[in-house]
Amino acid sequence: MAIRKIRELGEEVLTKRCKEVPKMTLRTKILIGDMLDTMYDAGGVGLAAPQVGILKRIVTIDIGDDTGALILVNPEILETSGEQTGDEGCLSVPGKAGAVTRPNYVKVKAFNEKMEEIVVEGEELLARAICHEVDHLEGRMYVDLVEGGLHDVEMEEE
Ligand code: ZN
């Protein structure tokens, strides 16, 4: 496993629609392991494959609660409800955050790293993270959804 370079806002790879993963391969397993390493190393709660330059429909999320690491391959949002507005950041936009309105509840269908179908329900931060990461797979960045502009944040060193 390895830490990969995180692509930043302005790079074309972040604007592309990602391709479905047809089956799990060793190469894709290695990618998922590297995405987890890269996400934890950078202190993020989520990472999408295009953020490490790979146009595949894979996201990793860990909001730091009992759920642990979520691996969502070919995620598809089935249901959303409610609304929340709060600060959001992105590993591809270091040192910045901005207010984004998202659903407060999200139900998503995906495959795990064994290509078993899973359904995940999330509220609050988890719902926000799922929406943010699924947007990356469509080439959408949160900066386009920000209300009131971006502001600087202190990077937390752990
Ligand atoms: Zn992001």
PDB file of N, CA, C and O in Angstrom, residues 11 15-16 24 37 44 47-48 53 55 64 79 83 92 94 98 101 111 115 117 121 126-127 138-139 152:
ATOM      1  N   GLU A  11      -7.066  20.835 -11.843  1.00  0.00           N
ATOM      2  CA  GLU A  11      -6.589  19.727 -12.675  1.00  0.00           C
ATOM      3  C   GLU A  11      -7.774  19.092 -13.393  1.00  0.00           C
ATOM      4  O   GLU A  11      -8.833  18.868 -12.796  1.00  0.00           O
ATOM      5  N   THR A  15     -12.558  16.991 -13.245  1.00  0.00           N
ATOM      6  CA  THR A  15     -13.765  17.488 -13.919  1.00  0.00           C
ATOM      7  C   THR A  15     -14.432  16.421 -14.781  1.00  0.00           C
ATOM      8  O   THR A  15     -15.435  16.687 -15.442  1.00  0.00           O
ATOM      9  N   LYS A  16     -13.877  15.213 -14.776  1.00  0.00           N
ATOM     10  CA  LYS A  16     -14.366  14.147 -15.658  1.00  0.00           C
ATOM     11  C   LYS A  16     -15.346  13.223 -14.949  1.00  0.00           C
ATOM     12  O   LYS A  16     -15.243  13.005 -13.750  1.00  0.00           O
ATOM     13  N   MET A  24     -13.843  -6.702  -9.683  1.00  0.00           N
ATOM     14  CA  MET A  24     -12.717  -6.399  -8.818  1.00  0.00           C
ATOM     15  C   MET A  24     -11.469  -7.092  -9.366  1.00  0.00           C
ATOM     16  O   MET A  24     -11.498  -8.270  -9.692  1.00  0.00           O
ATOM     17  N   ASP A  37      -5.039   4.625   2.601  1.00  0.00           N
ATOM     18  CA  ASP A  37      -3.777   5.158   3.148  1.00  0.00           C
ATOM     19  C   ASP A  37      -3.669   6.658   2.898  1.00  0.00           C
ATOM     20  O   ASP A  37      -3.279   7.421   3.782  1.00  0.00           O
ATOM     21  N   GLY A  44      -8.294  13.265   5.944  1.00  0.00           N
ATOM     22  CA  GLY A  44      -9.602  13.535   5.344  1.00  0.00           C
ATOM     23  C   GLY A  44     -10.645  12.537   5.805  1.00  0.00           C
ATOM     24  O   GLY A  44     -10.315  11.465   6.302  1.00  0.00           O
ATOM     25  N   LEU A  47     -12.418  10.258   0.265  1.00  0.00           N
ATOM     26  CA  LEU A  47     -11.562  10.428  -0.908  1.00  0.00           C
ATOM     27  C   LEU A  47     -12.221   9.704  -2.070  1.00  0.00           C
ATOM     28  O   LEU A  47     -12.768   8.610  -1.906  1.00  0.00           O
ATOM     29  N   ALA A  48     -12.180  10.313  -3.229  1.00  0.00           N
ATOM     30  CA  ALA A  48     -12.715   9.686  -4.440  1.00  0.00           C
ATOM     31  C   ALA A  48     -11.546   9.395  -5.379  1.00  0.00           C
ATOM     32  O   ALA A  48     -10.569  10.139  -5.410  1.00  0.00           O
ATOM     33  N   GLY A  53      -6.223  10.701  -9.328  1.00  0.00           N
ATOM     34  CA  GLY A  53      -5.964  10.666 -10.761  1.00  0.00           C
ATOM     35  C   GLY A  53      -6.525   9.466 -11.496  1.00  0.00           C
ATOM     36  O   GLY A  53      -6.170   9.227 -12.644  1.00  0.00           O
ATOM     37  N   LEU A  55      -9.894   7.560 -12.945  1.00  0.00           N
ATOM     38  CA  LEU A  55     -11.289   7.833 -13.290  1.00  0.00           C
ATOM     39  C   LEU A  55     -12.158   6.587 -13.131  1.00  0.00           C
ATOM     40  O   LEU A  55     -12.741   6.076 -14.089  1.00  0.00           O
ATOM     41  N   GLY A  64     -14.800   8.712  11.188  1.00  0.00           N
ATOM     42  CA  GLY A  64     -14.198   8.602  12.515  1.00  0.00           C
ATOM     43  C   GLY A  64     -15.147   8.108  13.589  1.00  0.00           C
ATOM     44  O   GLY A  64     -14.879   8.283  14.777  1.00  0.00           O
ATOM     45  N   GLU A  79     -31.878   7.510  -2.204  1.00  0.00           N
ATOM     46  CA  GLU A  79     -32.851   8.298  -1.479  1.00  0.00           C
ATOM     47  C   GLU A  79     -32.138   9.399  -0.704  1.00  0.00           C
ATOM     48  O   GLU A  79     -31.048   9.162  -0.174  1.00  0.00           O
ATOM     49  N   GLU A  83     -32.320  18.497   5.033  1.00  0.00           N
ATOM     50  CA  GLU A  83     -31.368  19.497   4.574  1.00  0.00           C
ATOM     51  C   GLU A  83     -30.450  19.873   5.724  1.00  0.00           C
ATOM     52  O   GLU A  83     -30.883  19.927   6.872  1.00  0.00           O
ATOM     53  N   SER A  92      -8.702  18.097  -2.110  1.00  0.00           N
ATOM     54  CA  SER A  92      -8.214  18.679  -3.358  1.00  0.00           C
ATOM     55  C   SER A  92      -8.234  20.206  -3.336  1.00  0.00           C
ATOM     56  O   SER A  92      -7.847  20.847  -4.321  1.00  0.00           O
ATOM     57  N   PRO A  94      -6.873  22.297  -0.532  1.00  0.00           N
ATOM     58  CA  PRO A  94      -6.288  22.364   0.807  1.00  0.00           C
ATOM     59  C   PRO A  94      -6.397  23.742   1.446  1.00  0.00           C
ATOM     60  O   PRO A  94      -6.260  24.763   0.771  1.00  0.00           O
ATOM     61  N   GLY A  98     -16.018  25.977   2.940  1.00  0.00           N
ATOM     62  CA  GLY A  98     -17.121  26.871   2.612  1.00  0.00           C
ATOM     63  C   GLY A  98     -18.438  26.197   2.914  1.00  0.00           C
ATOM     64  O   GLY A  98     -18.514  24.958   2.974  1.00  0.00           O
ATOM     65  N   THR A 101     -25.044  23.386   1.332  1.00  0.00           N
ATOM     66  CA  THR A 101     -26.290  22.743   1.762  1.00  0.00           C
ATOM     67  C   THR A 101     -26.385  21.375   1.107  1.00  0.00           C
ATOM     68  O   THR A 101     -26.221  21.245  -0.105  1.00  0.00           O
ATOM     69  N   PHE A 111     -21.165  -1.352  -4.117  1.00  0.00           N
ATOM     70  CA  PHE A 111     -20.506  -2.631  -3.916  1.00  0.00           C
ATOM     71  C   PHE A 111     -19.310  -2.396  -3.009  1.00  0.00           C
ATOM     72  O   PHE A 111     -18.705  -1.329  -3.045  1.00  0.00           O
ATOM     73  N   MET A 115     -17.020  -6.807  -4.064  1.00  0.00           N
ATOM     74  CA  MET A 115     -18.088  -6.665  -5.065  1.00  0.00           C
ATOM     75  C   MET A 115     -19.401  -7.283  -4.569  1.00  0.00           C
ATOM     76  O   MET A 115     -20.225  -7.749  -5.356  1.00  0.00           O
ATOM     77  N   GLU A 117     -23.014  -6.461  -2.921  1.00  0.00           N
ATOM     78  CA  GLU A 117     -23.854  -5.271  -2.871  1.00  0.00           C
ATOM     79  C   GLU A 117     -24.133  -4.880  -1.426  1.00  0.00           C
ATOM     80  O   GLU A 117     -24.434  -5.736  -0.597  1.00  0.00           O
ATOM     81  N   GLU A 121     -26.861   3.742   4.949  1.00  0.00           N
ATOM     82  CA  GLU A 121     -27.658   4.925   5.261  1.00  0.00           C
ATOM     83  C   GLU A 121     -26.802   5.850   6.114  1.00  0.00           C
ATOM     84  O   GLU A 121     -26.112   5.387   7.024  1.00  0.00           O
ATOM     85  N   LEU A 126     -22.010  11.940   7.722  1.00  0.00           N
ATOM     86  CA  LEU A 126     -21.881  10.821   6.778  1.00  0.00           C
ATOM     87  C   LEU A 126     -22.664  11.098   5.493  1.00  0.00           C
ATOM     88  O   LEU A 126     -22.176  10.836   4.385  1.00  0.00           O
ATOM     89  N   ALA A 127     -23.856  11.665   5.625  1.00  0.00           N
ATOM     90  CA  ALA A 127     -24.655  12.020   4.449  1.00  0.00           C
ATOM     91  C   ALA A 127     -23.912  13.056   3.610  1.00  0.00           C
ATOM     92  O   ALA A 127     -23.855  12.965   2.380  1.00  0.00           O
ATOM     93  N   GLU A 138     -18.768  12.409 -10.684  1.00  0.00           N
ATOM     94  CA  GLU A 138     -19.400  13.082 -11.825  1.00  0.00           C
ATOM     95  C   GLU A 138     -18.572  14.284 -12.278  1.00  0.00           C
ATOM     96  O   GLU A 138     -19.007  15.058 -13.140  1.00  0.00           O
ATOM     97  N   GLY A 139     -17.421  14.468 -11.669  1.00  0.00           N
ATOM     98  CA  GLY A 139     -16.574  15.606 -12.019  1.00  0.00           C
ATOM     99  C   GLY A 139     -17.032  16.906 -11.393  1.00  0.00           C
ATOM    100  O   GLY A 139     -16.675  17.987 -11.861  1.00  0.00           O
ATOM    101  N   ASP A 152     -10.434  30.526   4.626  1.00  0.00           N
ATOM    102  CA  ASP A 152      -9.261  29.749   5.034  1.00  0.00           C
ATOM    103  C   ASP A 152      -9.558  28.958   6.294  1.00  0.00           C
ATOM    104  O   ASP A 152     -10.300  29.412   7.160  1.00  0.00           O
TER     105      ASP A 152
END
